[in-house]
Short mmCIF file of C-alpha atoms and ligand atoms in Angstrom, two decimals:
data_model
loop_
_atom_site.label_atom_id
_atom_site.label_comp_id
_atom_site.label_asym_id
_atom_site.label_seq_id
_atom_site.Cartn_x
_atom_site.Cartn_y
_atom_site.Cartn_z
CA MET P 1 -146.67 -103.13 75.90
CA LYS P 2 -145.56 -105.05 78.96
CA LEU P 3 -145.85 -108.78 79.36
CA TYR P 4 -146.53 -110.44 82.67
CA GLU P 5 -143.64 -112.31 84.24
CA TYR P 6 -145.18 -115.71 83.42
CA GLN P 7 -145.64 -114.68 79.78
CA ALA P 8 -142.09 -113.35 79.55
CA LYS P 9 -140.77 -116.56 81.09
CA LYS P 10 -142.65 -118.63 78.54
CA LEU P 11 -141.07 -116.57 75.77
CA PHE P 12 -137.59 -116.99 77.28
CA ALA P 13 -138.12 -120.72 77.73
CA GLN P 14 -139.11 -121.04 74.06
CA ASN P 15 -135.76 -119.47 73.21
CA GLY P 16 -133.89 -121.99 75.32
CA ILE P 17 -133.30 -120.01 78.49
CA SER P 18 -133.72 -121.97 81.74
CA VAL P 19 -136.43 -120.38 83.78
CA SER P 20 -137.95 -121.41 87.09
CA GLU P 21 -141.12 -122.96 85.75
CA GLY P 22 -144.38 -122.62 87.54
CA TYR P 23 -148.11 -122.24 87.09
CA VAL P 24 -150.51 -119.38 87.52
CA ALA P 25 -153.25 -119.44 90.15
CA VAL P 26 -156.18 -117.10 90.58
CA ASP P 27 -157.11 -118.11 94.12
CA GLU P 28 -155.88 -119.80 97.30
CA GLU P 29 -157.19 -123.20 96.29
CA GLY P 30 -155.30 -123.07 92.99
CA ALA P 31 -152.08 -121.99 94.68
CA LYS P 32 -152.43 -124.81 97.20
CA ASN P 33 -152.88 -127.43 94.49
CA ILE P 34 -149.90 -126.21 92.50
CA ALA P 35 -147.75 -126.08 95.62
CA SER P 36 -148.68 -129.61 96.68
CA GLY P 37 -147.93 -130.79 93.15
CA PHE P 38 -144.39 -129.42 93.43
CA GLY P 39 -143.86 -130.43 97.05
CA GLY P 40 -141.28 -128.56 99.11
CA ASP P 41 -140.70 -124.80 99.20
CA VAL P 42 -142.42 -122.67 96.59
CA MET P 43 -142.34 -118.98 95.69
CA ILE P 44 -145.66 -117.17 95.40
CA LYS P 45 -145.28 -114.21 93.05
CA ALA P 46 -147.79 -111.45 92.27
CA GLN P 47 -148.39 -111.09 88.53
CA VAL P 48 -148.65 -107.36 87.93
CA LEU P 49 -147.29 -105.11 85.20
CA SER P 50 -145.03 -103.33 87.65
CA GLY P 51 -141.56 -103.93 89.02
CA GLY P 52 -140.52 -103.85 92.66
CA ARG P 53 -142.96 -106.57 93.62
CA GLY P 54 -140.52 -108.03 96.11
CA LYS P 55 -140.31 -104.79 98.09
CA ALA P 56 -144.09 -104.42 98.00
CA GLY P 57 -144.62 -107.85 99.59
CA GLY P 58 -145.63 -109.48 96.32
CA VAL P 59 -142.90 -112.17 96.26
CA LYS P 60 -142.91 -114.64 99.16
CA LEU P 61 -141.65 -118.06 100.07
CA ALA P 62 -144.11 -120.74 101.20
CA ARG P 63 -142.97 -123.84 103.10
CA ASN P 64 -145.89 -126.12 102.25
CA SER P 65 -149.21 -126.12 100.45
CA GLU P 66 -151.19 -124.77 103.45
CA ASP P 67 -148.72 -121.96 103.75
CA ALA P 68 -148.94 -121.38 99.97
CA ALA P 69 -152.71 -120.98 100.15
CA MET P 70 -152.45 -118.46 102.98
CA ILE P 71 -149.70 -116.43 101.33
CA ALA P 72 -151.42 -116.49 97.94
CA GLY P 73 -154.53 -115.15 99.65
CA GLU P 74 -152.52 -112.28 101.16
CA ILE P 75 -150.81 -111.43 97.89
CA LEU P 76 -154.08 -111.59 95.92
CA ARG P 77 -155.43 -108.87 98.19
CA LEU P 78 -152.52 -106.52 97.44
CA GLU P 79 -152.35 -103.62 95.05
CA ILE P 80 -148.87 -103.04 93.65
CA GLY P 81 -147.86 -99.97 91.69
CA GLY P 82 -151.52 -99.16 91.08
CA TYR P 83 -152.37 -102.66 89.83
CA LYS P 84 -154.68 -105.04 91.66
CA VAL P 85 -153.09 -108.47 91.88
CA ARG P 86 -155.35 -110.90 90.02
CA ASN P 87 -152.96 -113.82 89.52
CA VAL P 88 -150.03 -115.34 91.33
CA LEU P 89 -147.27 -117.44 89.85
CA VAL P 90 -146.36 -120.47 91.96
CA GLU P 91 -142.91 -121.92 91.31
CA PRO P 92 -140.48 -124.22 93.09
CA ALA P 93 -138.19 -122.05 95.24
CA ILE P 94 -134.59 -121.93 94.12
CA VAL P 95 -131.60 -121.82 96.43
CA ILE P 96 -129.67 -118.78 95.26
CA LYS P 97 -125.87 -118.54 95.40
CA LYS P 98 -125.56 -115.36 93.33
CA GLU P 99 -127.85 -112.85 91.64
CA ILE P 100 -126.93 -111.30 88.29
CA TYR P 101 -128.62 -108.59 86.25
CA LEU P 102 -128.84 -109.17 82.49
CA ALA P 103 -130.77 -107.14 79.94
CA ILE P 104 -130.92 -105.95 76.37
CA THR P 105 -132.53 -102.66 75.48
CA ASN P 106 -132.30 -99.80 72.99
CA ASP P 107 -129.62 -97.21 73.48
CA ARG P 108 -131.31 -94.13 72.10
CA GLU P 109 -128.18 -92.03 71.89
CA ARG P 110 -126.11 -94.63 70.04
CA LYS P 111 -129.15 -95.87 68.15
CA CYS P 112 -128.39 -99.54 68.71
CA PRO P 113 -129.17 -102.38 71.10
CA VAL P 114 -127.09 -102.55 74.25
CA LEU P 115 -126.32 -105.57 76.42
CA ILE P 116 -126.26 -104.59 80.07
CA ALA P 117 -125.08 -106.80 82.92
CA SER P 118 -124.18 -106.46 86.56
CA GLY P 119 -122.95 -108.73 89.32
CA ALA P 120 -125.17 -106.71 91.68
CA GLY P 121 -128.40 -108.36 90.52
CA GLY P 122 -131.71 -108.69 92.28
CA ILE P 123 -131.96 -105.04 93.23
CA ASP P 124 -133.07 -102.09 91.10
CA ILE P 125 -130.55 -101.54 88.34
CA GLU P 126 -131.31 -97.80 88.52
CA ASP P 127 -129.99 -97.81 92.10
CA VAL P 128 -126.85 -99.66 91.05
CA ALA P 129 -126.36 -97.20 88.18
CA GLU P 130 -126.56 -94.32 90.63
CA GLN P 131 -124.59 -95.67 93.56
CA GLU P 132 -122.09 -98.04 91.96
CA PRO P 133 -121.89 -97.23 88.24
CA ASP P 134 -118.67 -99.27 87.97
CA LYS P 135 -120.65 -102.42 88.66
CA ILE P 136 -122.51 -102.17 85.36
CA ALA P 137 -120.99 -103.59 82.19
CA ARG P 138 -122.24 -102.63 78.73
CA GLU P 139 -121.66 -103.83 75.19
CA TYR P 140 -123.16 -102.02 72.22
CA VAL P 141 -124.45 -104.24 69.45
CA LYS P 142 -124.05 -103.46 65.77
CA PRO P 143 -127.49 -104.33 64.41
CA PHE P 144 -126.14 -105.92 61.22
CA MET P 145 -123.59 -108.00 63.12
CA GLY P 146 -125.85 -109.05 65.95
CA LEU P 147 -124.58 -109.79 69.43
CA CYS P 148 -121.14 -111.45 69.22
CA ASN P 149 -119.73 -114.14 71.44
CA TYR P 150 -116.74 -112.08 72.50
CA GLN P 151 -118.99 -109.22 73.62
CA VAL P 152 -120.83 -111.49 76.05
CA ARG P 153 -117.50 -112.86 77.33
CA ASN P 154 -116.27 -109.27 77.82
CA VAL P 155 -119.29 -108.60 79.97
CA ALA P 156 -118.92 -111.89 81.86
CA SER P 157 -115.36 -110.97 82.67
CA GLU P 158 -116.25 -107.45 83.77
CA ILE P 159 -118.88 -108.66 86.23
CA ASP P 160 -116.46 -111.31 87.59
CA LEU P 161 -118.55 -114.26 86.58
CA PRO P 162 -116.57 -117.47 87.22
CA SER P 163 -115.25 -118.65 83.86
CA ARG P 164 -116.83 -122.11 84.21
CA LEU P 165 -120.20 -120.34 83.83
CA TRP P 166 -119.24 -118.43 80.69
CA PRO P 167 -120.49 -120.91 78.06
CA GLU P 168 -123.91 -121.02 79.69
CA PHE P 169 -123.94 -117.24 80.17
CA VAL P 170 -123.11 -116.75 76.47
CA GLN P 171 -125.91 -119.11 75.46
CA ILE P 172 -128.42 -117.23 77.64
CA ALA P 173 -127.35 -113.77 76.41
CA MET P 174 -127.56 -114.92 72.79
CA ALA P 175 -131.00 -116.41 73.35
CA LEU P 176 -132.06 -113.20 75.06
CA TYR P 177 -130.84 -111.17 72.10
CA ASP P 178 -132.82 -113.40 69.72
CA ALA P 179 -135.93 -112.97 71.85
CA TYR P 180 -135.38 -109.21 71.75
CA VAL P 181 -135.02 -109.05 67.96
CA GLU P 182 -137.65 -111.63 67.02
CA ASN P 183 -140.35 -110.08 69.15
CA ASP P 184 -139.63 -106.41 68.43
CA ALA P 185 -139.00 -105.82 72.13
CA THR P 186 -137.78 -102.54 73.55
CA ILE P 187 -136.41 -104.31 76.62
CA VAL P 188 -135.81 -107.90 77.66
CA GLU P 189 -134.55 -108.23 81.21
CA ILE P 190 -133.63 -110.99 83.64
CA ASN P 191 -133.27 -109.67 87.17
CA PRO P 192 -132.13 -111.76 88.81
CA LEU P 193 -130.43 -114.37 86.69
CA VAL P 194 -129.25 -116.64 89.48
CA VAL P 195 -126.55 -119.18 90.08
CA ASN P 196 -128.30 -122.02 91.89
CA GLU P 197 -126.98 -124.78 94.17
CA GLU P 198 -126.01 -126.95 91.19
CA ASP P 199 -124.07 -124.04 89.72
CA ALA P 200 -126.53 -123.58 86.86
CA LEU P 201 -127.88 -120.25 85.61
CA ILE P 202 -131.63 -119.79 85.90
CA ALA P 203 -133.91 -116.82 85.16
CA VAL P 204 -135.84 -116.22 88.37
CA ASP P 205 -137.58 -113.08 87.10
CA ALA P 206 -138.39 -111.98 83.55
CA LYS P 207 -139.43 -108.71 82.02
CA VAL P 208 -140.37 -108.05 78.41
CA VAL P 209 -141.67 -104.80 76.95
CA LEU P 210 -142.76 -104.94 73.32
CA ASP P 211 -142.73 -102.06 70.88
CA GLY P 212 -146.41 -101.21 70.45
CA ASN P 213 -145.69 -99.72 67.03
CA ALA P 214 -144.36 -103.06 65.80
CA LEU P 215 -147.31 -105.14 66.97
CA MET P 216 -148.66 -105.45 63.43
CA ARG P 217 -145.58 -107.57 62.75
CA GLN P 218 -146.39 -109.78 65.72
CA PRO P 219 -149.83 -111.21 64.97
CA GLU P 220 -149.35 -114.04 67.45
CA MET P 221 -148.58 -111.66 70.29
CA ARG P 222 -151.44 -109.46 69.33
CA GLU P 223 -153.96 -112.27 69.38
CA ASN P 224 -152.73 -114.57 72.09
CA ILE P 225 -151.40 -112.41 74.84
CA ASP P 226 -153.42 -111.54 77.91
CA TRP P 227 -152.69 -107.83 77.89
CA GLY P 228 -153.98 -107.15 81.36
CA ALA P 229 -155.52 -104.07 82.86
CA GLY P 230 -154.97 -100.88 80.97
CA GLN P 231 -153.25 -102.37 77.97
CA GLU P 232 -156.18 -103.70 75.92
CA TYR P 233 -156.98 -100.17 74.84
CA GLU P 234 -153.61 -99.93 73.09
CA ILE P 235 -154.46 -103.03 71.09
CA GLU P 236 -157.92 -101.68 70.33
CA ALA P 237 -156.42 -98.34 69.23
CA HIS P 238 -154.04 -100.17 66.89
CA ARG P 239 -156.88 -102.23 65.49
CA LEU P 240 -158.88 -99.12 64.66
CA GLY P 241 -155.88 -97.30 63.23
CA LEU P 242 -155.87 -94.67 65.99
CA SER P 243 -152.83 -93.08 67.60
CA TYR P 244 -153.57 -92.77 71.29
CA VAL P 245 -151.36 -91.63 74.13
CA ALA P 246 -152.85 -91.32 77.61
CA LEU P 247 -151.97 -88.21 79.64
CA ASP P 248 -152.96 -86.95 83.09
CA GLY P 249 -155.57 -84.25 82.44
CA GLN P 250 -159.37 -84.14 82.48
CA ILE P 251 -160.19 -83.10 78.91
CA GLY P 252 -160.35 -86.01 76.49
CA CYS P 253 -159.40 -85.07 72.92
CA LEU P 254 -160.70 -86.66 69.73
CA VAL P 255 -159.10 -85.07 66.67
CA ASN P 256 -158.43 -85.96 63.05
CA GLY P 257 -154.80 -85.38 62.19
CA ALA P 258 -151.70 -85.54 64.38
CA GLY P 259 -150.79 -81.88 63.89
CA LEU P 260 -154.31 -80.77 64.68
CA ALA P 261 -154.28 -83.00 67.76
CA MET P 262 -151.07 -81.31 68.96
CA GLY P 263 -152.58 -77.90 68.22
CA THR P 264 -155.71 -78.84 70.17
CA MET P 265 -153.67 -79.87 73.19
CA ASP P 266 -151.67 -76.64 73.01
CA ILE P 267 -154.82 -74.50 72.93
CA ILE P 268 -156.33 -76.41 75.86
CA GLU P 269 -153.17 -75.84 77.87
CA TYR P 270 -152.95 -72.21 76.80
CA PHE P 271 -156.35 -71.50 78.32
CA GLY P 272 -155.47 -73.34 81.52
CA GLY P 273 -156.90 -76.78 80.87
CA GLU P 274 -155.21 -80.17 80.89
CA PRO P 275 -155.62 -82.66 78.03
CA ALA P 276 -156.30 -86.24 79.11
CA ASN P 277 -154.79 -87.71 75.97
CA PHE P 278 -153.44 -87.30 72.51
CA LEU P 279 -155.71 -88.97 69.99
CA ASP P 280 -155.49 -88.85 66.24
CA ILE P 281 -158.31 -90.75 64.54
CA GLY P 282 -156.58 -90.23 61.20
CA GLY P 283 -158.42 -89.76 57.92
CA GLY P 284 -162.10 -90.59 57.80
CA ALA P 285 -164.35 -90.41 60.81
CA ASN P 286 -166.80 -93.24 60.46
CA GLU P 287 -168.99 -94.55 63.21
CA GLU P 288 -166.71 -97.44 64.13
CA LYS P 289 -163.66 -95.23 64.54
CA VAL P 290 -165.43 -92.49 66.46
CA ALA P 291 -167.23 -94.96 68.72
CA GLY P 292 -164.00 -96.88 69.34
CA ALA P 293 -162.11 -93.67 70.06
CA LEU P 294 -164.80 -92.49 72.49
CA ARG P 295 -164.73 -95.80 74.32
CA ILE P 296 -160.97 -95.61 74.66
CA ILE P 297 -161.11 -92.02 75.95
CA LEU P 298 -163.94 -92.76 78.39
CA ARG P 299 -162.17 -95.75 79.97
CA ASP P 300 -160.16 -93.20 81.90
CA ASP P 301 -162.39 -92.01 84.70
CA ARG P 302 -160.32 -88.85 85.17
CA VAL P 303 -161.84 -87.60 81.92
CA LYS P 304 -164.54 -85.06 82.80
CA THR P 305 -165.35 -83.81 79.31
CA VAL P 306 -164.41 -84.60 75.72
CA LEU P 307 -163.40 -82.09 73.08
CA ILE P 308 -163.95 -83.27 69.53
CA ASN P 309 -162.09 -81.17 67.00
CA ILE P 310 -162.61 -82.18 63.37
CA PHE P 311 -161.34 -80.50 60.28
CA GLY P 312 -163.38 -81.70 57.32
CA GLY P 313 -161.27 -81.93 54.20
CA ILE P 314 -161.60 -85.07 52.19
CA THR P 315 -163.69 -86.35 55.07
CA ARG P 316 -166.86 -84.25 54.86
CA CYS P 317 -168.36 -82.70 57.98
CA ASP P 318 -171.80 -84.19 57.37
CA GLU P 319 -170.20 -87.63 57.23
CA VAL P 320 -168.41 -86.92 60.49
CA ALA P 321 -171.64 -85.66 62.08
CA ARG P 322 -173.44 -88.87 61.12
CA GLY P 323 -170.55 -90.89 62.53
CA LEU P 324 -170.74 -88.90 65.77
CA ILE P 325 -174.49 -89.34 66.14
CA ALA P 326 -174.26 -93.06 65.52
CA ALA P 327 -171.34 -93.40 67.92
CA MET P 328 -173.20 -91.46 70.62
CA ASN P 329 -176.08 -93.90 70.33
CA GLU P 330 -173.74 -96.81 70.66
CA VAL P 331 -171.43 -95.69 73.45
CA ASP P 332 -172.58 -95.03 76.97
CA VAL P 333 -171.61 -91.37 77.39
CA GLU P 334 -172.26 -89.77 80.76
CA ILE P 335 -170.13 -86.65 80.43
CA PRO P 336 -170.53 -83.52 78.28
CA ILE P 337 -168.95 -83.46 74.84
CA VAL P 338 -167.91 -80.29 73.05
CA VAL P 339 -167.65 -80.39 69.25
CA ARG P 340 -165.90 -78.07 66.88
CA LEU P 341 -166.51 -78.93 63.27
CA VAL P 342 -165.11 -76.96 60.36
CA GLY P 343 -164.42 -77.48 56.67
CA THR P 344 -166.24 -79.14 53.79
CA ASN P 345 -170.04 -79.32 54.30
CA LYS P 346 -169.73 -77.70 57.71
CA ASP P 347 -173.24 -76.22 57.70
CA GLU P 348 -174.89 -79.50 56.94
CA GLY P 349 -172.79 -81.20 59.59
CA LEU P 350 -173.77 -78.67 62.23
CA ARG P 351 -177.42 -78.88 61.24
CA LEU P 352 -177.31 -82.64 61.83
CA LEU P 353 -175.84 -82.10 65.29
CA GLU P 354 -178.32 -79.41 66.34
CA ASP P 355 -180.74 -81.81 67.99
CA SER P 356 -178.07 -83.89 69.70
CA ASP P 357 -176.77 -83.52 73.26
CA LEU P 358 -173.43 -82.36 71.92
CA ILE P 359 -172.27 -78.86 72.83
CA LEU P 360 -171.33 -77.04 69.63
CA ALA P 361 -168.45 -74.57 69.49
CA ASP P 362 -167.70 -71.95 66.83
CA SER P 363 -163.94 -72.20 66.95
CA LEU P 364 -161.20 -74.19 68.59
CA VAL P 365 -160.67 -71.40 71.13
CA ASP P 366 -164.39 -71.43 71.90
CA ALA P 367 -164.34 -75.23 72.22
CA ALA P 368 -161.33 -75.21 74.55
CA LYS P 369 -162.89 -72.52 76.75
CA LYS P 370 -166.18 -74.41 76.93
CA ALA P 371 -164.44 -77.67 77.85
CA ILE P 372 -162.38 -75.93 80.54
CA GLU P 373 -165.51 -74.27 81.97
CA LEU P 374 -167.21 -77.65 82.15
CA VAL P 375 -164.29 -79.19 84.03
CA LYS P 376 -164.21 -76.25 86.47
CA ALA P 377 -167.96 -76.39 87.04
CA LEU P 378 -167.74 -80.10 87.77
CA GLY P 379 -164.89 -79.51 90.18
CA LYS P 380 -166.99 -76.97 92.11
CA ASP P 381 -169.98 -79.31 92.20
CA ASP P 382 -167.77 -82.04 93.60
CA ARG P 383 -166.50 -79.82 96.36
CA TYR P 384 -170.00 -78.56 97.09
CA GLU P 385 -171.28 -82.11 97.48
CA HIS P 386 -168.49 -83.17 99.76
CA SER P 387 -168.44 -80.07 101.94
CA ASP P 388 -171.35 -80.97 104.19
P1 LIG C 1 -139.32 -108.07 91.61
O1 LIG C 1 -139.18 -107.57 93.00
O2 LIG C 1 -140.61 -107.61 90.99
O3 LIG C 1 -138.15 -107.76 90.75
O4 LIG C 1 -139.46 -109.68 91.71
P2 LIG C 1 -138.37 -110.85 91.57
O5 LIG C 1 -138.99 -111.98 90.87
O6 LIG C 1 -137.10 -110.34 91.00
O7 LIG C 1 -138.15 -111.27 93.07
C1 LIG C 1 -137.56 -110.41 94.01
C2 LIG C 1 -136.48 -111.12 94.79
O8 LIG C 1 -137.02 -112.22 95.47
C3 LIG C 1 -135.37 -111.70 93.93
O9 LIG C 1 -134.39 -110.77 93.61
C4 LIG C 1 -134.84 -112.78 94.81
O10 LIG C 1 -133.91 -112.26 95.74
C5 LIG C 1 -136.06 -113.24 95.58
N1 LIG C 1 -136.54 -114.49 94.97
C6 LIG C 1 -137.39 -114.64 93.93
N2 LIG C 1 -137.55 -115.95 93.63
C7 LIG C 1 -136.77 -116.65 94.47
C8 LIG C 1 -136.48 -118.04 94.66
O11 LIG C 1 -136.98 -118.94 93.99
N3 LIG C 1 -135.61 -118.36 95.66
C9 LIG C 1 -135.03 -117.40 96.45
N4 LIG C 1 -134.20 -117.79 97.39
N5 LIG C 1 -135.28 -116.10 96.30
C10 LIG C 1 -136.13 -115.72 95.33
MN1 LIG C 2 -136.82 -108.76 89.61
#
C-alpha cells in the first residue's frame, strides 16, 4: 500500500525529519494561491503513486504565482505511470548543494531490515546499483537491537558525507527507522535527501510503502489515509476478510479456500485461459462477502467473465446459492458469470440457481472451458465490430 508523497512527508515530519513543507492543490487557482502565500520560487509536484515523476515532467519549478498556476495546469493534465494526476504538491523550492539517497527496506535473503544510502541521490537507485554498485552503502539491522548509531556513521563515512553533517544524518536515519517499524512499512525512502544552502539536510521527496497484511495493526492509517486510485479495493478486501491479488488476465475468479483458488487458476491456465486475479473469500459465502468480492473483481475492466468455484463443506451450497442470488441483485453485473458448485446440499443449491442468469458448470474443467469460450467469443465480437 503506497502513500502519496505528501502523506509520506507528513509521516516523516511527525517523526522529526525536516521535510520541504507544502500544500496540496487540485487546480490552477489553488496552486496559484499557495504559491503566492509562499512567495518566491516554488516546486509543483504531481501526486501519483508512481516514481520517476521528474523524468515524466511531473516535477517543475515555478518562478511566481502566475507561473505556478500555468505549470500546475500542465501537470494536472498529465498521466504518469498509468495514473492520472489529480493533485499537485506546491512547496518552496530548495537550493540543492548535494543529493543523497537514504532508505530502509526488508532484505528478504537476510530476513532483516537494511539501511541503504548513496551519495548518488536524486536518480533511480536501481540505475546506481547497476552502473556504480560501489556507490551504495548498506547496513543490516538486527531487529532486536534496532538501528545503531555506529551503523549510520559507517554509512555516512562510506558515502563521503562531510562529518559536520553526521549528527543530523544519524538523527534522520534513526527517525526513518522508527517510522519504518512503527508503521509496519516495507520501504521508507528519501530520494533525494538534500544538503541545502544553509548546510542542513532536508527530505525533498518521500516514499512509504506499508505492508498491507499489517494494516489491521494500523487502524489510523486504515481509516485516515486517502488511498488513491486502485488501492481502496485492497482496504475493502481486508475489511471483508478476503485475500485478493490482481493479475493480468480476463477471467475473474471467486473461490472459497486458498488452495482451491490456486487450483482454479491452474486449471484456467491449463486450458489456455488467463486468470484476472487470485481471490479467496475464505469460509462462509454470505451475501456481503460475495457481493463485495464481485465488486472488487469487476472494478478491473479487463475482466470479461467471472468463474465462481465453491466447494461446500461447512458452508452449505444452498447458503452459497442464496448469497450469490442476493449479491447478483445488489451488484451491477454486465458480464457472464460461470458457477461451479459442489459439496454439501449441492442439488438444492443448483436448483436455486436454475432461474438465475448464472451459467452453471458440472465440474471445474467444464467451468474453466466455458469461461475461456466466453472470453474468446467476446474477443471475436470485438474484432468483428471494429473491422468495418
Ligand atoms: P521523482 O522524480 O518522482 O523521484 O520526484 P522528486 O521529488 O525526487 O524530484 C525529482 C528531482 O527534482 C529531484 O531529484 C531534484 O533534483 C529535483 N527537485 C525536486 N524538488 C526540488 C527543489 O525544491 N529544488 C530543486 N533545486 N530541485 C528539486
Ligand atoms: Mn525522488
